[in-house]
CSV table of N, CA and C in Angstrom, one decimal:
chain,number,residue,atom,x,y,z
A,23,MET,N,-19.0,-9.5,-16.1
A,23,MET,CA,-18.1,-9.9,-15.1
A,23,MET,C,-18.4,-9.3,-13.8
A,24,GLN,N,-18.3,-10.1,-12.8
A,24,GLN,CA,-18.6,-9.6,-11.4
A,24,GLN,C,-17.4,-8.9,-10.8
A,25,GLN,N,-17.7,-7.8,-10.1
A,25,GLN,CA,-16.6,-7.0,-9.5
A,25,GLN,C,-16.2,-7.8,-8.2
A,26,PRO,N,-14.9,-7.6,-7.9
A,26,PRO,CA,-14.4,-8.3,-6.7
A,26,PRO,C,-15.0,-7.7,-5.4
A,27,HIS,N,-14.9,-8.5,-4.3
A,27,HIS,CA,-15.3,-8.0,-3.0
A,27,HIS,C,-14.5,-6.8,-2.6
A,28,PRO,N,-15.0,-5.9,-1.8
A,28,PRO,CA,-14.2,-4.8,-1.3
A,28,PRO,C,-13.1,-5.3,-0.4
A,29,ASN,N,-12.0,-4.6,-0.4
A,29,ASN,CA,-10.8,-4.9,0.4
A,29,ASN,C,-10.3,-3.6,1.0
A,30,LEU,N,-10.0,-3.6,2.3
A,30,LEU,CA,-9.5,-2.4,3.0
A,30,LEU,C,-8.1,-2.2,2.6
A,31,ALA,N,-7.8,-1.0,2.0
A,31,ALA,CA,-6.4,-0.7,1.7
A,31,ALA,C,-5.8,0.2,2.7
A,32,ALA,N,-6.6,1.0,3.4
A,32,ALA,CA,-6.2,2.0,4.4
A,32,ALA,C,-7.3,2.2,5.4
A,33,PRO,N,-7.1,2.3,6.6
A,33,PRO,CA,-5.8,2.3,7.3
A,33,PRO,C,-5.2,0.9,7.5
A,34,LYS,N,-4.0,0.9,7.8
A,34,LYS,CA,-3.3,-0.3,8.1
A,34,LYS,C,-3.5,-0.7,9.6
A,35,SER,N,-2.9,-1.8,10.1
A,35,SER,CA,-3.3,-2.3,11.4
A,35,SER,C,-2.8,-1.4,12.6
A,36,LEU,N,-1.8,-0.5,12.3
A,36,LEU,CA,-1.3,0.3,13.4
A,36,LEU,C,-1.1,1.7,12.8
A,37,ILE,N,-1.6,2.7,13.5
A,37,ILE,CA,-1.5,4.1,13.1
A,37,ILE,C,-0.8,4.9,14.3
A,38,GLU,N,0.2,5.6,14.0
A,38,GLU,CA,0.8,6.6,15.0
A,38,GLU,C,0.0,7.8,14.8
A,39,TRP,N,-1.0,8.0,15.7
A,39,TRP,CA,-1.9,9.1,15.6
A,39,TRP,C,-1.5,10.3,16.4
A,40,ARG,N,-1.6,11.5,15.7
A,40,ARG,CA,-1.2,12.8,16.3
A,40,ARG,C,-2.3,13.8,16.2
A,41,GLY,N,-3.6,13.3,16.2
A,41,GLY,CA,-4.7,14.2,16.2
A,41,GLY,C,-5.3,14.5,14.8
A,42,GLU,N,-4.7,14.1,13.8
A,42,GLU,CA,-5.1,14.3,12.4
A,42,GLU,C,-6.3,13.4,12.0
A,43,GLU,N,-7.0,13.7,10.9
A,43,GLU,CA,-8.0,12.8,10.4
A,43,GLU,C,-7.3,11.6,9.8
A,44,VAL,N,-8.0,10.5,9.8
A,44,VAL,CA,-7.4,9.3,9.2
A,44,VAL,C,-8.1,9.0,7.9
A,45,PRO,N,-7.3,8.8,6.8
A,45,PRO,CA,-7.9,8.5,5.5
A,45,PRO,C,-8.4,7.1,5.4
A,46,LEU,N,-9.5,6.8,4.8
A,46,LEU,CA,-10.1,5.5,4.6
A,46,LEU,C,-10.1,5.2,3.1
A,47,GLU,N,-9.6,4.0,2.8
A,47,GLU,CA,-9.6,3.6,1.4
A,47,GLU,C,-9.9,2.1,1.2
A,48,ALA,N,-10.7,1.8,0.2
A,48,ALA,CA,-11.1,0.5,-0.1
A,48,ALA,C,-10.8,0.2,-1.6
A,49,ILE,N,-10.4,-1.0,-1.9
A,49,ILE,CA,-10.2,-1.4,-3.3
A,49,ILE,C,-11.3,-2.4,-3.7
A,50,GLY,N,-11.8,-2.3,-4.9
A,50,GLY,CA,-12.8,-3.3,-5.3
A,50,GLY,C,-14.2,-3.0,-4.8
A,51,GLY,N,-15.1,-3.9,-5.0
A,51,GLY,CA,-16.5,-3.7,-4.5
A,51,GLY,C,-17.3,-2.8,-5.5
A,52,LYS,N,-18.6,-3.0,-5.4
A,52,LYS,CA,-19.5,-2.2,-6.2
A,52,LYS,C,-19.9,-0.9,-5.5
A,53,GLN,N,-19.7,0.2,-6.2
A,53,GLN,CA,-20.0,1.5,-5.7
A,53,GLN,C,-21.6,1.6,-5.5
A,54,PRO,N,-22.0,2.4,-4.6
A,54,PRO,CA,-21.3,3.1,-3.6
A,54,PRO,C,-20.9,2.3,-2.4
A,55,LEU,N,-19.8,2.7,-1.7
A,55,LEU,CA,-19.4,2.0,-0.5
A,55,LEU,C,-19.9,2.7,0.7
A,56,ARG,N,-20.2,1.9,1.7
A,56,ARG,CA,-20.6,2.5,3.0
A,56,ARG,C,-19.6,2.1,4.0
A,57,TRP,N,-19.2,3.1,4.9
A,57,TRP,CA,-18.2,2.9,5.9
A,57,TRP,C,-18.8,2.9,7.3
A,58,LEU,N,-18.3,2.0,8.1
A,58,LEU,CA,-18.7,2.0,9.5
A,58,LEU,C,-17.4,2.0,10.4
A,59,VAL,N,-17.5,2.7,11.5
A,59,VAL,CA,-16.4,2.8,12.5
A,59,VAL,C,-17.0,2.4,13.8
A,60,ASP,N,-16.5,1.2,14.3
A,60,ASP,CA,-17.1,0.7,15.6
A,60,ASP,C,-18.6,0.5,15.4
A,61,GLY,N,-19.0,0.1,14.2
A,61,GLY,CA,-20.5,-0.2,14.0
A,61,GLY,C,-21.3,1.0,13.7
A,62,ARG,N,-20.8,2.2,13.7
A,62,ARG,CA,-21.5,3.4,13.4
A,62,ARG,C,-21.2,3.9,12.0
A,63,PRO,N,-22.2,4.2,11.2
A,63,PRO,CA,-22.0,4.6,9.8
A,63,PRO,C,-21.4,6.0,9.8
A,64,LEU,N,-20.5,6.2,8.8
A,64,LEU,CA,-19.9,7.5,8.5
A,64,LEU,C,-20.7,8.1,7.4
A,65,ALA,N,-20.7,9.5,7.4
A,65,ALA,CA,-21.4,10.2,6.3
A,65,ALA,C,-20.6,9.9,5.0
A,66,PRO,N,-21.3,9.8,3.9
A,66,PRO,CA,-20.6,9.5,2.6
A,66,PRO,C,-19.8,10.7,2.2
A,67,GLY,N,-18.7,10.5,1.6
A,67,GLY,CA,-17.8,11.5,1.1
A,67,GLY,C,-18.3,12.1,-0.2
A,68,ALA,N,-17.8,13.3,-0.6
A,68,ALA,CA,-18.2,13.9,-1.8
A,68,ALA,C,-17.7,13.0,-3.0
A,69,PRO,N,-18.4,13.0,-4.1
A,69,PRO,CA,-17.9,12.2,-5.2
A,69,PRO,C,-16.5,12.6,-5.6
A,70,ARG,N,-15.7,11.6,-5.9
A,70,ARG,CA,-14.3,11.8,-6.3
A,70,ARG,C,-13.4,12.3,-5.2
A,71,ARG,N,-13.9,12.3,-4.0
A,71,ARG,CA,-13.1,12.7,-2.8
A,71,ARG,C,-12.9,11.6,-1.9
A,72,GLY,N,-11.9,11.6,-1.1
A,72,GLY,CA,-11.6,10.5,-0.2
A,72,GLY,C,-12.6,10.6,1.0
A,73,ILE,N,-12.6,9.5,1.8
A,73,ILE,CA,-13.4,9.5,3.0
A,73,ILE,C,-12.3,9.6,4.2
A,74,TYR,N,-12.6,10.5,5.1
A,74,TYR,CA,-11.8,10.7,6.3
A,74,TYR,C,-12.6,10.5,7.6
A,75,TRP,N,-11.9,10.0,8.6
A,75,TRP,CA,-12.5,9.9,9.9
A,75,TRP,C,-11.6,10.5,11.0
A,76,GLN,N,-12.3,11.2,11.9
A,76,GLN,CA,-11.6,11.9,12.9
A,76,GLN,C,-11.7,11.1,14.2
A,77,PRO,N,-10.6,10.5,14.7
A,77,PRO,CA,-10.6,9.7,15.9
A,77,PRO,C,-10.9,10.6,17.1
A,78,GLU,N,-11.4,10.0,18.2
A,78,GLU,CA,-11.6,10.8,19.4
A,78,GLU,C,-10.5,10.5,20.4
A,79,GLY,N,-9.6,9.5,20.1
A,79,GLY,CA,-8.5,9.2,21.0
A,79,GLY,C,-7.8,7.9,20.6
A,80,ILE,N,-6.9,7.5,21.4
A,80,ILE,CA,-6.1,6.3,21.0
A,80,ILE,C,-6.8,5.1,21.5
A,81,GLY,N,-6.4,3.9,20.9
A,81,GLY,CA,-7.0,2.6,21.3
A,81,GLY,C,-7.3,1.8,20.0
A,82,PHE,N,-8.1,0.8,20.1
A,82,PHE,CA,-8.5,-0.1,19.0
A,82,PHE,C,-9.8,0.4,18.4
A,83,VAL,N,-9.9,0.3,17.1
A,83,VAL,CA,-11.0,0.7,16.3
A,83,VAL,C,-11.3,-0.4,15.3
A,84,GLN,N,-12.6,-0.7,15.1
A,84,GLN,CA,-13.1,-1.6,14.1
A,84,GLN,C,-13.6,-0.9,12.9
A,85,PHE,N,-13.0,-1.1,11.7
A,85,PHE,CA,-13.5,-0.5,10.5
A,85,PHE,C,-14.2,-1.5,9.6
A,86,SER,N,-15.3,-1.1,9.0
A,86,SER,CA,-16.0,-2.0,8.1
A,86,SER,C,-16.4,-1.2,6.8
A,87,VAL,N,-16.3,-1.9,5.7
A,87,VAL,CA,-16.8,-1.2,4.4
A,87,VAL,C,-17.7,-2.2,3.8
A,88,ILE,N,-18.9,-1.7,3.3
A,88,ILE,CA,-19.9,-2.6,2.7
A,88,ILE,C,-20.2,-2.0,1.3
A,89,ASP,N,-20.2,-2.9,0.3
A,89,ASP,CA,-20.4,-2.4,-1.0
A,89,ASP,C,-21.9,-2.5,-1.4
A,90,ALA,N,-22.3,-2.0,-2.5
A,90,ALA,CA,-23.7,-2.0,-2.9
A,90,ALA,C,-24.3,-3.3,-3.1
A,91,ALA,N,-23.5,-4.4,-3.2
A,91,ALA,CA,-24.0,-5.8,-3.3
A,91,ALA,C,-24.1,-6.4,-2.0
A,92,GLY,N,-23.8,-5.7,-0.9
A,92,GLY,CA,-23.8,-6.2,0.5
A,92,GLY,C,-22.6,-7.0,0.9
A,93,ARG,N,-21.6,-7.0,0.1
A,93,ARG,CA,-20.3,-7.7,0.5
A,93,ARG,C,-19.5,-6.7,1.4
A,94,SER,N,-18.7,-7.3,2.3
A,94,SER,CA,-18.0,-6.4,3.2
A,94,SER,C,-16.6,-6.9,3.5
A,95,ALA,N,-15.9,-6.0,4.1
A,95,ALA,CA,-14.5,-6.3,4.6
A,95,ALA,C,-14.4,-5.5,5.9
A,96,HIS,N,-13.6,-6.1,6.8
A,96,HIS,CA,-13.4,-5.6,8.2
A,96,HIS,C,-12.0,-5.6,8.6
A,97,SER,N,-11.6,-4.6,9.5
A,97,SER,CA,-10.3,-4.6,10.0
A,97,SER,C,-10.3,-3.9,11.3
A,98,THR,N,-9.4,-4.4,12.2
A,98,THR,CA,-9.2,-3.8,13.5
A,98,THR,C,-7.9,-3.1,13.5
A,99,VAL,N,-7.9,-1.8,13.8
A,99,VAL,CA,-6.7,-0.9,13.8
A,99,VAL,C,-6.4,-0.4,15.2
A,100,ARG,N,-5.1,-0.3,15.5
A,100,ARG,CA,-4.7,0.3,16.8
A,100,ARG,C,-4.2,1.7,16.5
A,101,LEU,N,-4.8,2.7,17.2
A,101,LEU,CA,-4.3,4.0,17.2
A,101,LEU,C,-3.4,4.2,18.4
A,102,SER,N,-2.1,4.5,18.1
A,102,SER,CA,-1.1,4.7,19.2
A,102,SER,C,-0.6,6.1,19.2
A,103,PRO,N,-0.1,6.6,20.3
A,103,PRO,CA,0.4,8.0,20.3
A,103,PRO,C,1.8,8.0,19.7
């Protein structure tokens, strides 16, 4: 049985950001998953640990996740104060 495409579970479309790291979560897809923020790849997280991203400031951010089969999901998120 084929695994479902990855789907972004977090972050949601609007984040009230106060300087903390933002957790990233995807559901489905074939492991390993690769994350991109504004087109730039993130370093992979440790096995069994979450992936976190540290924003540089407020504004709009494009998140992408790509699974081992090349399938992807994308989301634009607004970071607001």
